[in-house]
Coordinates of C-alpha atoms in Angstrom, one line a residue:
M1 CA -0.8 -38.1 2.6
S2 CA 0.4 -34.5 2.2
S3 CA -0.2 -32.3 -0.9
S4 CA 2.7 -30.0 -1.8
Q5 CA 2.0 -26.6 -3.3
E6 CA 4.1 -25.7 -6.4
K7 CA 4.6 -22.0 -5.5
I8 CA 7.6 -21.2 -3.4
Y9 CA 7.1 -18.1 -1.2
G10 CA 9.8 -15.7 -0.1
V11 CA 8.0 -15.2 3.2
I12 CA 5.4 -17.4 5.0
V13 CA 3.7 -15.8 8.0
V14 CA 1.9 -18.1 10.5
G15 CA -0.9 -16.4 12.3
A16 CA -3.0 -13.4 11.3
G17 CA -3.2 -11.4 14.5
H18 CA -1.6 -7.9 14.8
A19 CA 2.0 -9.2 14.4
G20 CA 1.1 -11.4 11.5
C21 CA -0.8 -8.8 9.6
E22 CA 1.9 -6.2 9.8
A23 CA 4.6 -8.8 8.9
A24 CA 2.7 -10.1 5.8
L25 CA 1.9 -6.6 4.6
A26 CA 5.5 -5.4 5.0
A27 CA 7.0 -8.3 3.2
A28 CA 4.5 -8.1 0.3
R29 CA 4.9 -4.3 0.0
M30 CA 8.7 -4.8 -0.2
G31 CA 8.1 -7.1 -3.2
C32 CA 8.3 -10.6 -1.7
A33 CA 5.8 -13.3 -2.6
T34 CA 4.2 -13.7 0.8
L35 CA 1.7 -16.2 2.3
L36 CA -0.4 -15.4 5.4
L37 CA -1.8 -18.5 7.0
T38 CA -4.5 -18.4 9.7
M39 CA -6.7 -20.9 11.4
N40 CA -9.8 -18.9 10.5
L41 CA -10.2 -16.3 7.8
D42 CA -13.0 -14.7 9.9
T43 CA -10.6 -13.7 12.7
V44 CA -7.9 -11.9 10.8
G45 CA -6.9 -8.9 12.9
L46 CA -9.2 -9.8 15.7
M47 CA -9.0 -7.8 18.9
S48 CA -9.2 -10.7 21.3
C49 CA -9.0 -8.5 24.4
N50 CA -9.6 -4.7 24.8
P51 CA -10.8 -3.1 21.4
A52 CA -8.4 -0.2 21.7
I53 CA -5.2 0.9 20.1
G54 CA -2.5 3.1 21.7
G55 CA -2.1 4.4 25.2
L56 CA 0.9 5.3 27.3
A57 CA 4.0 4.5 25.3
K58 CA 1.9 2.2 23.1
G59 CA 0.7 5.2 21.1
H60 CA 4.4 6.0 20.4
L61 CA 4.7 2.5 18.9
V62 CA 1.7 3.0 16.6
K63 CA 3.1 6.3 15.4
E64 CA 6.4 4.6 14.6
I65 CA 4.7 1.7 12.8
D66 CA 2.9 4.3 10.7
A67 CA 6.1 6.3 10.1
L68 CA 7.8 3.2 8.7
G69 CA 4.8 2.4 6.4
G70 CA 2.9 0.0 8.5
E71 CA -0.9 -0.3 8.7
M72 CA -2.0 -0.1 12.3
G73 CA -2.4 3.7 12.4
C74 CA -4.5 3.8 9.2
N75 CA -6.7 1.0 10.4
I76 CA -7.6 2.5 13.7
D77 CA -8.2 5.9 12.1
A78 CA -10.7 4.3 9.7
T79 CA -12.5 2.3 12.5
G80 CA -12.0 4.3 15.8
I81 CA -15.0 5.4 17.7
Q82 CA -13.2 7.5 20.4
F83 CA -9.9 9.2 20.3
R84 CA -8.2 10.8 23.3
T85 CA -4.8 12.3 24.0
L86 CA -3.4 11.1 27.3
N87 CA -1.1 13.0 29.7
T88 CA -1.9 16.4 28.1
K89 CA -0.9 18.2 31.3
K90 CA 2.5 16.5 31.3
G91 CA 5.6 17.0 29.2
P92 CA 5.7 16.1 25.4
A93 CA 7.8 13.0 26.0
V94 CA 5.0 11.2 27.8
R95 CA 1.9 12.5 25.9
A96 CA 0.2 9.6 24.2
S97 CA -2.6 8.9 21.7
R98 CA -5.3 6.3 22.4
A99 CA -8.4 5.2 20.4
Q100 CA -11.3 2.9 21.1
A101 CA -12.0 0.8 18.0
D102 CA -15.2 -0.7 16.6
R103 CA -14.0 -4.3 17.0
N104 CA -15.8 -5.7 14.0
L105 CA -15.0 -2.8 11.7
Y106 CA -11.3 -3.0 12.7
R107 CA -10.9 -6.7 11.7
Q108 CA -13.1 -6.3 8.6
R109 CA -11.1 -3.4 7.2
L110 CA -7.7 -5.0 8.0
K111 CA -8.8 -8.2 6.2
Q112 CA -9.8 -6.2 3.2
V113 CA -6.4 -4.4 3.1
I114 CA -4.7 -7.8 3.2
E115 CA -6.9 -9.3 0.5
D116 CA -6.3 -6.3 -1.8
Q117 CA -2.5 -6.3 -1.3
S118 CA -0.6 -7.5 -4.4
G119 CA 1.9 -10.2 -3.8
L120 CA 0.1 -11.5 -0.7
D121 CA -1.9 -14.8 -0.5
L122 CA -4.2 -15.2 2.4
K123 CA -5.2 -18.8 3.1
Q124 CA -6.9 -20.7 5.9
G125 CA -4.9 -23.6 7.5
T126 CA -3.6 -24.7 10.8
V127 CA 0.2 -25.2 10.8
E128 CA 1.0 -28.5 12.4
S129 CA 4.8 -28.4 11.9
L130 CA 7.7 -26.5 10.3
L131 CA 9.9 -28.0 7.6
F132 CA 13.7 -27.9 7.7
E133 CA 16.8 -28.7 5.7
G134 CA 19.5 -29.0 8.3
A135 CA 19.4 -25.8 10.5
R136 CA 17.3 -23.8 8.0
V137 CA 13.5 -23.6 7.8
T138 CA 12.1 -24.4 4.4
G139 CA 8.3 -24.2 4.8
V140 CA 5.3 -25.4 6.8
K141 CA 2.9 -28.3 6.9
T142 CA -0.8 -27.8 7.8
R143 CA -3.1 -30.1 9.7
E144 CA -5.1 -30.4 6.5
G145 CA -2.0 -32.1 4.8
L146 CA -0.9 -29.1 2.7
V147 CA 2.8 -28.3 2.4
F148 CA 3.9 -24.7 1.6
S149 CA 7.5 -24.0 0.7
G150 CA 9.1 -20.7 1.8
R151 CA 12.6 -19.3 2.1
T152 CA 11.7 -17.6 5.4
V153 CA 8.9 -18.3 8.0
I154 CA 7.6 -15.8 10.6
L155 CA 5.9 -17.4 13.6
T156 CA 3.2 -15.0 15.1
T157 CA 0.9 -17.5 16.8
G158 CA 0.0 -15.3 19.7
T159 CA -1.6 -17.2 22.7
F160 CA -2.4 -20.3 20.5
M161 CA 0.6 -22.5 21.2
K162 CA -0.7 -25.0 23.7
G163 CA -3.3 -22.5 24.8
L164 CA -5.3 -23.5 27.9
I165 CA -8.3 -21.5 29.0
H166 CA -9.3 -21.3 32.7
V167 CA -12.8 -20.2 33.9
G168 CA -13.0 -21.0 37.6
L169 CA -11.8 -24.5 38.2
S170 CA -12.9 -25.5 34.6
H171 CA -10.2 -25.5 32.0
Y172 CA -10.0 -26.6 28.3
P173 CA -7.5 -26.4 25.4
S174 CA -8.1 -23.2 23.3
G175 CA -6.2 -20.5 21.6
R176 CA -8.8 -18.0 22.7
A177 CA -12.4 -18.5 23.6
G178 CA -14.2 -20.5 20.9
E179 CA -11.0 -21.4 18.8
P180 CA -8.7 -24.5 19.0
P181 CA -5.1 -24.2 20.1
S182 CA -1.9 -25.0 18.1
E183 CA -0.4 -28.1 19.6
G184 CA 2.6 -29.2 17.5
V185 CA 4.9 -26.3 16.9
S186 CA 6.3 -25.5 20.3
D187 CA 7.0 -29.3 21.0
Q188 CA 8.8 -29.4 17.7
L189 CA 11.0 -26.4 18.3
R190 CA 11.6 -27.6 21.9
A191 CA 12.9 -30.9 20.5
L192 CA 15.3 -28.8 18.2
G193 CA 16.8 -27.1 21.3
L194 CA 14.8 -23.9 21.7
R195 CA 13.8 -23.0 25.2
V196 CA 10.0 -22.8 25.8
G197 CA 8.3 -21.0 28.7
R198 CA 4.7 -20.5 29.9
L199 CA 2.9 -17.3 30.4
K200 CA -0.7 -16.2 31.3
T201 CA -3.0 -13.4 30.3
G202 CA -6.7 -12.8 30.8
T203 CA -9.7 -10.8 29.8
P204 CA -12.9 -9.5 31.6
A205 CA -16.5 -10.5 31.0
R206 CA -18.3 -8.7 28.2
L207 CA -21.4 -6.9 29.4
D208 CA -24.8 -6.1 27.9
A209 CA -25.2 -2.4 27.5
N210 CA -29.0 -2.7 27.8
S211 CA -28.5 -3.9 31.4
I212 CA -26.3 -0.9 32.5
D213 CA -27.6 2.2 34.1
F214 CA -25.4 4.8 32.4
S215 CA -27.2 7.7 34.1
R216 CA -25.4 6.8 37.3
L217 CA -21.9 6.7 35.7
E218 CA -19.3 9.4 34.9
P219 CA -19.1 9.9 31.1
Q220 CA -15.7 10.1 29.5
P221 CA -15.9 11.9 26.2
G222 CA -13.2 11.8 23.5
D223 CA -11.2 14.7 22.0
D224 CA -13.1 17.2 19.8
P225 CA -11.9 17.1 17.1
P226 CA -10.3 13.7 17.3
K227 CA -6.7 13.5 16.1
P228 CA -5.7 10.7 13.8
F229 CA -2.7 8.5 14.3
S230 CA -1.6 8.4 10.7
C231 CA -0.3 11.2 8.5
L232 CA -2.4 9.6 5.7
S233 CA -5.7 10.2 7.5
A234 CA -7.0 13.7 6.8
A235 CA -9.8 13.4 9.4
I236 CA -11.7 11.0 11.5
T237 CA -15.1 10.3 9.9
V238 CA -16.5 7.4 12.0
P239 CA -19.2 8.5 14.6
Q240 CA -17.6 9.1 18.0
V241 CA -19.1 7.8 21.3
P242 CA -18.3 8.3 25.0
C243 CA -16.9 5.8 27.5
Y244 CA -18.0 5.6 31.1
I245 CA -16.2 5.4 34.5
T246 CA -17.3 3.5 37.6
Y247 CA -15.5 1.9 40.6
T248 CA -15.4 -1.3 42.6
N249 CA -16.1 -1.1 46.3
A250 CA -15.6 -2.9 49.6
H251 CA -18.6 -5.2 48.9
T252 CA -17.1 -6.1 45.5
H253 CA -13.8 -7.0 47.1
Q254 CA -15.5 -9.1 49.8
I255 CA -17.3 -11.2 47.1
I256 CA -14.0 -11.7 45.2
R257 CA -12.2 -12.9 48.3
T258 CA -14.9 -15.4 49.1
G259 CA -14.6 -16.8 45.6
L260 CA -10.9 -17.4 45.7
D261 CA -11.3 -21.1 46.6
R262 CA -12.6 -21.5 43.0
S263 CA -10.0 -19.2 41.4
P264 CA -7.4 -21.1 39.2
L265 CA -5.0 -18.3 40.2
Y266 CA -5.2 -19.1 43.9
T267 CA -5.7 -22.9 43.8
G268 CA -2.6 -23.6 41.8
K269 CA -4.3 -24.5 38.5
I270 CA -2.4 -21.8 36.6
S271 CA 1.4 -22.3 36.3
G272 CA 2.0 -19.5 33.7
V273 CA 3.3 -16.1 34.9
G274 CA 0.8 -13.3 34.5
A275 CA 1.2 -9.6 33.5
R276 CA 2.6 -7.5 36.3
Y277 CA 1.1 -4.2 34.9
C278 CA -2.3 -5.5 33.9
P279 CA -3.3 -7.8 36.8
S280 CA -6.6 -9.5 37.3
I281 CA -9.1 -8.0 39.7
E282 CA -8.4 -11.0 42.0
D283 CA -4.7 -9.9 42.1
K284 CA -5.6 -6.2 42.6
V285 CA -7.8 -7.1 45.6
M286 CA -5.2 -9.3 47.2
R287 CA -2.1 -7.4 46.4
F288 CA -3.5 -4.0 47.4
P289 CA -5.7 -4.6 50.4
E290 CA -5.4 -1.0 51.5
K291 CA -7.3 0.2 48.4
D292 CA -11.1 0.4 48.9
Q293 CA -11.8 0.9 45.2
H294 CA -10.4 0.3 41.7
Q295 CA -11.4 2.3 38.6
I296 CA -13.3 0.6 35.8
F297 CA -13.7 2.0 32.2
L298 CA -16.8 0.8 30.5
E299 CA -15.8 0.8 26.8
P300 CA -18.2 0.1 23.8
E301 CA -17.0 -2.7 21.6
G302 CA -18.6 -1.1 18.5
L303 CA -21.4 0.9 17.0
Q304 CA -23.5 -2.1 16.0
T305 CA -23.2 -4.2 19.1
R306 CA -24.4 -4.0 22.7
E307 CA -21.2 -5.5 24.1
I308 CA -19.3 -3.4 26.7
Y309 CA -15.7 -4.1 27.7
P310 CA -15.2 -3.4 31.5
N311 CA -11.5 -2.4 31.4
G312 CA -10.0 -3.0 34.8
V313 CA -11.7 -6.2 35.9
S314 CA -10.0 -9.0 34.1
T315 CA -10.8 -12.2 35.8
S316 CA -10.8 -16.0 35.7
L317 CA -13.3 -16.5 38.6
P318 CA -16.3 -18.7 38.0
P319 CA -19.1 -17.1 36.0
D320 CA -21.5 -16.9 39.0
V321 CA -18.8 -15.1 41.1
Q322 CA -18.1 -12.8 38.1
L323 CA -21.8 -11.9 38.0
A324 CA -22.1 -11.4 41.7
F325 CA -19.2 -9.0 42.1
L326 CA -20.1 -7.0 39.0
R327 CA -23.6 -6.4 40.4
T328 CA -22.2 -4.7 43.5
I329 CA -20.7 -1.9 41.2
V330 CA -22.6 1.4 40.7
G331 CA -24.5 1.3 37.5
L332 CA -24.1 -2.4 37.1
E333 CA -26.6 -3.5 39.7
K334 CA -28.7 -5.3 37.1
V335 CA -25.9 -6.1 34.6
E336 CA -26.0 -9.2 32.5
I337 CA -22.9 -11.0 31.2
M338 CA -22.8 -11.7 27.5
R339 CA -19.4 -13.5 27.6
P340 CA -17.6 -14.6 30.8
G341 CA -14.1 -13.5 31.5
Y342 CA -11.3 -16.0 31.4
A343 CA -7.5 -16.6 31.8
I344 CA -5.4 -18.3 29.2
E345 CA -2.0 -20.0 29.5
Y346 CA 0.2 -20.4 26.5
D347 CA 3.8 -21.4 25.4
F348 CA 6.3 -18.7 24.4
F349 CA 9.9 -18.7 23.4
P350 CA 12.2 -16.6 25.7
P351 CA 13.4 -13.9 23.3
T352 CA 17.1 -14.0 24.2
Q353 CA 17.2 -16.8 21.6
L354 CA 16.7 -14.2 18.9
Q355 CA 19.0 -11.9 17.0
P356 CA 18.0 -8.2 17.0
S357 CA 16.5 -8.8 13.5
L358 CA 14.0 -11.2 15.3
E359 CA 15.5 -14.2 13.4
T360 CA 16.1 -17.2 15.7
R361 CA 19.8 -17.9 16.3
A362 CA 19.3 -21.6 16.2
I363 CA 17.3 -21.9 13.0
A364 CA 18.2 -19.8 9.9
G365 CA 15.2 -18.1 8.2
L366 CA 12.8 -18.6 11.2
Y367 CA 11.6 -15.3 12.8
H368 CA 9.4 -14.9 15.9
A369 CA 7.2 -11.9 16.5
G370 CA 4.4 -11.0 19.0
Q371 CA 3.3 -12.8 22.1
V372 CA 5.5 -15.8 21.2
N373 CA 8.3 -13.6 22.3
G374 CA 6.7 -12.9 25.7
T375 CA 5.1 -9.5 25.0
S376 CA 1.6 -8.2 25.7
G377 CA -0.5 -5.9 23.7
Y378 CA -1.5 -5.4 20.1
E379 CA 1.0 -2.5 19.6
E380 CA 4.1 -4.4 20.8
A381 CA 3.0 -7.4 18.6
A382 CA 2.5 -5.2 15.5
A383 CA 5.9 -3.5 16.0
Q384 CA 7.6 -6.8 16.1
G385 CA 5.7 -8.1 13.2
L386 CA 6.6 -5.1 11.1
L387 CA 10.3 -5.5 11.8
A388 CA 10.2 -9.3 11.3
G389 CA 8.4 -8.8 7.9
I390 CA 11.0 -6.2 6.9
N391 CA 13.9 -8.4 7.8
A392 CA 12.5 -11.6 6.3
A393 CA 12.0 -9.7 3.0
R394 CA 15.5 -8.2 3.2
A395 CA 16.9 -11.7 3.9
V396 CA 15.2 -13.0 0.8
R397 CA 16.7 -10.1 -1.2
G398 CA 20.1 -10.8 0.1
E399 CA 20.3 -7.6 2.2
E400 CA 21.5 -6.9 5.7
P401 CA 18.8 -6.8 8.4
L402 CA 17.3 -3.5 9.6
I403 CA 18.4 -3.0 13.2
L404 CA 16.5 -0.2 15.0
T405 CA 18.5 1.2 17.9
R406 CA 17.4 2.4 21.3
D407 CA 18.1 6.0 20.4
S408 CA 16.1 5.9 17.2
S409 CA 12.7 4.5 18.3
Y410 CA 10.6 2.7 20.9
I411 CA 10.5 -0.2 18.6
G412 CA 14.3 -0.3 19.0
V413 CA 13.9 -0.1 22.8
L414 CA 11.3 -2.9 22.7
I415 CA 13.4 -5.3 20.7
D416 CA 16.7 -4.6 22.5
D417 CA 15.0 -5.2 25.8
L418 CA 13.6 -8.5 24.5
V419 CA 16.8 -10.0 22.9
T420 CA 19.2 -8.6 25.5
L421 CA 17.3 -8.8 28.8
G422 CA 14.6 -11.3 27.9
T423 CA 11.4 -11.5 29.9
E424 CA 9.9 -13.9 32.4
E425 CA 6.5 -12.2 32.4
P426 CA 4.3 -10.5 29.7
Y427 CA 6.4 -7.5 28.6
R428 CA 4.6 -4.1 28.3
M429 CA 6.1 -1.0 26.8
F430 CA 6.4 2.2 29.0
T431 CA 8.0 5.5 28.3
S432 CA 10.2 4.9 31.3
R433 CA 11.9 2.0 29.5
S434 CA 13.6 4.6 27.2
E435 CA 16.7 6.5 28.2
Y436 CA 16.0 9.1 25.5
R437 CA 12.3 9.6 25.7
L438 CA 12.4 13.3 25.0
L439 CA 14.0 12.5 21.6
L440 CA 11.5 9.7 21.0
R441 CA 8.2 11.6 21.0
E442 CA 5.0 10.8 19.1
D443 CA 5.2 14.1 17.2
N444 CA 8.6 13.4 15.6
A445 CA 8.2 9.6 14.8
D446 CA 8.0 10.5 11.1
Q447 CA 11.3 12.5 11.2
R448 CA 13.0 9.6 12.9
L449 CA 11.7 6.7 10.8
T450 CA 10.0 7.7 7.6
P451 CA 13.4 8.2 5.7
V452 CA 14.3 4.7 7.0
G453 CA 11.0 3.3 5.7
R454 CA 11.6 5.0 2.3
R455 CA 15.1 3.6 2.0
I456 CA 14.0 0.0 2.5
G457 CA 11.1 0.4 0.1
L458 CA 8.1 0.4 2.5
V459 CA 7.1 4.1 2.4
S460 CA 4.6 5.0 -0.4
E461 CA 4.9 8.0 -2.7
E462 CA 1.9 9.6 -1.0
R463 CA 3.4 9.2 2.5
W464 CA 6.8 10.5 1.3
R465 CA 5.1 13.6 -0.3
I466 CA 3.3 14.4 3.0
F467 CA 6.5 13.9 5.0
N468 CA 8.5 16.3 2.7
E469 CA 5.7 18.9 2.9
K470 CA 6.0 18.8 6.6
Q471 CA 9.8 19.1 6.5
D472 CA 9.4 22.2 4.3
H473 CA 6.9 23.7 6.8
L474 CA 9.2 23.0 9.7
A475 CA 12.2 24.5 8.0
H476 CA 10.3 27.6 7.0
G477 CA 8.8 27.9 10.5
R478 CA 12.1 27.5 12.2
E479 CA 13.8 30.1 10.1
Y480 CA 10.9 32.6 10.7
L481 CA 11.1 32.0 14.4
R482 CA 14.9 32.9 14.3
S483 CA 14.6 35.9 12.0
R484 CA 11.4 37.6 12.9
K485 CA 11.9 40.2 15.7
I486 CA 9.3 41.9 17.9
R487 CA 10.3 45.4 18.7
P488 CA 9.1 47.5 21.7
S489 CA 7.3 49.7 19.2
E490 CA 4.9 46.9 18.3
T491 CA 2.8 47.6 21.4
A492 CA -0.3 45.8 20.3
I493 CA 1.5 42.5 19.9
L494 CA 3.4 42.9 23.2
A495 CA 0.3 43.8 25.1
D496 CA -1.5 40.6 23.8
L497 CA 1.6 38.6 25.0
G498 CA 1.7 40.3 28.3
L499 CA 5.1 41.8 27.6
G500 CA 4.2 45.5 27.6
D501 CA 7.4 46.3 29.6
M502 CA 9.8 44.8 27.1
K503 CA 12.7 47.2 26.4
N504 CA 14.7 45.5 23.7
A505 CA 13.9 43.7 20.4
R506 CA 13.5 39.9 20.7
T507 CA 13.1 37.2 18.1
L508 CA 10.0 35.0 18.2
E509 CA 12.3 32.1 19.1
E510 CA 13.5 33.9 22.2
L511 CA 9.9 34.8 23.2
L512 CA 8.7 31.3 22.7
R513 CA 11.3 30.0 25.1
R514 CA 9.5 31.8 27.9
P515 CA 7.1 29.4 29.7
E516 CA 4.2 31.9 29.6
I517 CA 4.3 32.2 25.8
S518 CA 2.7 29.6 23.6
M519 CA 3.0 28.8 20.0
A520 CA -0.8 29.2 19.7
Q521 CA -0.4 32.8 20.8
L522 CA 2.2 33.5 18.2
C523 CA 0.1 31.8 15.5
A524 CA -2.8 34.0 16.4
L525 CA -0.8 37.2 16.4
D526 CA 1.4 36.7 13.3
P527 CA -0.3 36.0 9.9
E528 CA 2.9 34.3 8.7
F529 CA 2.2 31.4 11.2
S530 CA -1.5 31.1 10.4
V531 CA -0.8 28.7 7.5
L532 CA 1.2 26.2 9.6
P533 CA -0.4 22.9 10.1
E534 CA -1.2 22.1 13.8
A535 CA 1.4 19.2 13.9
V536 CA 4.1 21.5 12.6
A537 CA 3.3 24.3 15.1
E538 CA 3.3 21.7 17.9
Q539 CA 6.7 20.4 16.9
L540 CA 8.3 23.8 16.6
E541 CA 7.1 24.7 20.1
I542 CA 8.5 21.5 21.6
Q543 CA 11.9 22.0 19.8
T544 CA 12.1 25.6 21.0
K545 CA 11.0 25.2 24.6
Y546 CA 12.9 22.0 25.3
A547 CA 16.0 22.9 23.2
G548 CA 18.4 22.6 26.1
Y549 CA 17.1 19.3 27.3
I550 CA 17.0 17.9 23.8
A551 CA 20.7 19.0 23.3
R552 CA 21.7 17.2 26.5
Q553 CA 20.0 14.0 25.5
Q554 CA 21.6 14.2 22.0
E555 CA 25.0 14.3 23.8
M556 CA 24.0 11.2 25.7
V557 CA 23.1 9.5 22.4
E558 CA 26.5 10.3 21.0
R559 CA 28.2 8.6 24.0
F560 CA 25.8 5.6 23.6
R561 CA 26.7 5.3 19.9
R562 CA 30.3 5.1 20.6
T563 CA 29.8 1.8 22.5
E564 CA 27.3 0.6 20.0
E565 CA 29.8 1.1 17.2
V566 CA 32.2 -1.4 18.9
K567 CA 31.1 -4.6 17.1
I568 CA 31.5 -8.1 18.6
P569 CA 32.2 -10.8 16.1
E570 CA 29.3 -13.3 15.7
H571 CA 31.3 -16.4 16.9
F572 CA 33.6 -14.5 19.5
D573 CA 35.1 -17.0 22.0
Y574 CA 34.5 -15.6 25.4
A575 CA 36.2 -18.6 27.0
K576 CA 39.6 -17.2 25.8
I577 CA 39.2 -13.9 27.7
S578 CA 41.0 -14.2 31.0
G579 CA 39.5 -12.2 33.9
L580 CA 35.8 -12.8 33.1
T581 CA 33.9 -14.7 35.7
V582 CA 32.0 -17.9 34.8
E583 CA 28.7 -16.1 35.4
V584 CA 29.6 -13.3 33.0
R585 CA 30.8 -15.7 30.3
E586 CA 27.5 -17.7 30.6
K587 CA 25.5 -14.5 30.2
L588 CA 27.5 -13.4 27.2
E589 CA 27.2 -16.8 25.6
K590 CA 23.5 -16.9 26.1
V591 CA 22.7 -13.5 24.6
R592 CA 25.6 -13.3 22.1
P593 CA 25.5 -9.5 22.0
L594 CA 26.3 -7.8 18.6
T595 CA 28.0 -4.7 20.2
L596 CA 29.8 -3.7 23.4
G597 CA 26.8 -1.4 24.1
Q598 CA 24.4 -4.4 24.0
A599 CA 26.7 -6.3 26.2
S600 CA 26.6 -3.4 28.8
R601 CA 22.8 -3.8 29.1
I602 CA 23.0 -7.5 30.0
S603 CA 22.0 -8.0 33.6
G604 CA 25.1 -9.1 35.6
V605 CA 27.7 -7.9 33.1
T606 CA 29.7 -5.6 35.3
P607 CA 31.6 -2.4 34.4
A608 CA 34.8 -4.4 35.2
A609 CA 33.8 -7.1 32.8
L610 CA 33.0 -4.6 30.1
A611 CA 36.5 -3.0 30.5
I612 CA 38.1 -6.5 30.1
L613 CA 35.9 -7.2 27.0
S614 CA 36.7 -3.8 25.5
V615 CA 40.4 -4.4 25.8
A616 CA 40.1 -7.9 24.2
L617 CA 38.1 -6.5 21.3
R618 CA 40.7 -3.8 20.7
R619 CA 43.5 -6.3 20.7
R620 CA 41.6 -8.5 18.2

């Protein structure tokens, strides 16, 4: 017998991982009565795999989440134990921020933020089924018999839907190690006509730091001082610790090969498709036989634990084989495993079944975010959760959904890739996925997205004040660069810049365009620049040195927007367009693109087909 709760929520979020937490916070902060349901209140915001946030392209996502008013950047700044900027010797488009987290502090703080958020109820319960009236979702029912009514539901169940863990030839149902799976929802949605697929991910063993000889390893320190992700974080105050680097070797690889007869990957026990860009150590050894070593990063899981995460050796081999190959590695000769590694298979919904708002096309009011859409990584999940929460709240308020475009953000690239192209393997964000990556840098995420977050009611007064202060500094700095001239008579400045032979006056902007002149030099030489915040000086330098490249990308964006502005009606009948092949019609029917630009990105839709479609739309 079920017990119905009297309160009707605007937004119900199922699952309190990184997608669910961002979704629930966004909806509540936008004024919607929101419920966040989780199987276990003690695992809210848990980092199931690597306790780290950011990285190549993923750091861009975190900066964008922060710019829109999300929580991930603030949470890692308050709990991070090592911060590093990656790709510092490369161009600004591909530089990225990454931070190692204290795993327990991260989830504890995030849970506290959720508990303190007004308009947001956090409850423990396992969702057994969704409730519908016709083709619209109306709430959820839990295994405990409780019924919660809601105008929208966001499904963020991660790897829990029909989760199956593999350790060697042993396997058992689980959402992640030590927690039960969710069994009913994917079957229910499959019966309603949604396509369901199967994916696989994995994690390495956790090691006991007391059994590792760190003196034989290469230390990897963080940045000093560490740079926060969020504009709301004045400084990083958590103690910082080093990570360490070691390598596999030929002996390691030999032991792995001899254990493949008990590997679920190589004995056909696993049917789900694994991550191409984060393979298990078994896959690395077999796919790259020419490599005699693979790098491993030993990363602390926190300040108050001995557990070490060996990044680079994800595995589902039996525990005895895991221990044997780990002990062949320098520094790990006497290592002890605290938790064995494992692989997990789980159900997901191919994301071409979604609208760009992340609402399912088949069921009104039902949104999907995170690994249920076939993505990998906390950052991809959080970005989707944030947008799903925003759009669920806007739907409740009777407003049009927020659609982020490819030229505005990596979040827009992520979602357009998912809903237009779909994925048959765990999707991971890379800077190479963006056509406009010089415009979509970490340093200007706030300029691109904070006004958007403010307009939809998600950016706080404090964040808006900080943003406007930065804009004022940028405007002042830009004007000063253009107006201040260095003349040949200013010999001291010219000598310090290595320009003693300069004959004519030059503006600071002209000088800064020279590859050998840095903004740091100008700041040191001119007191007018000494008051500029570091982030402002960095952005002025990028805008000046890369002005020509940025202008060319902006021209590309204008051409892109012309096709994006050609709307395709929601129920457009492709069957009535003569000249389209059966294959093209099927692809267009499957994705139901909203614009001509989105149609152009569907695999198999040819330029000729686009021309025919364009003519048909103009005639209409």
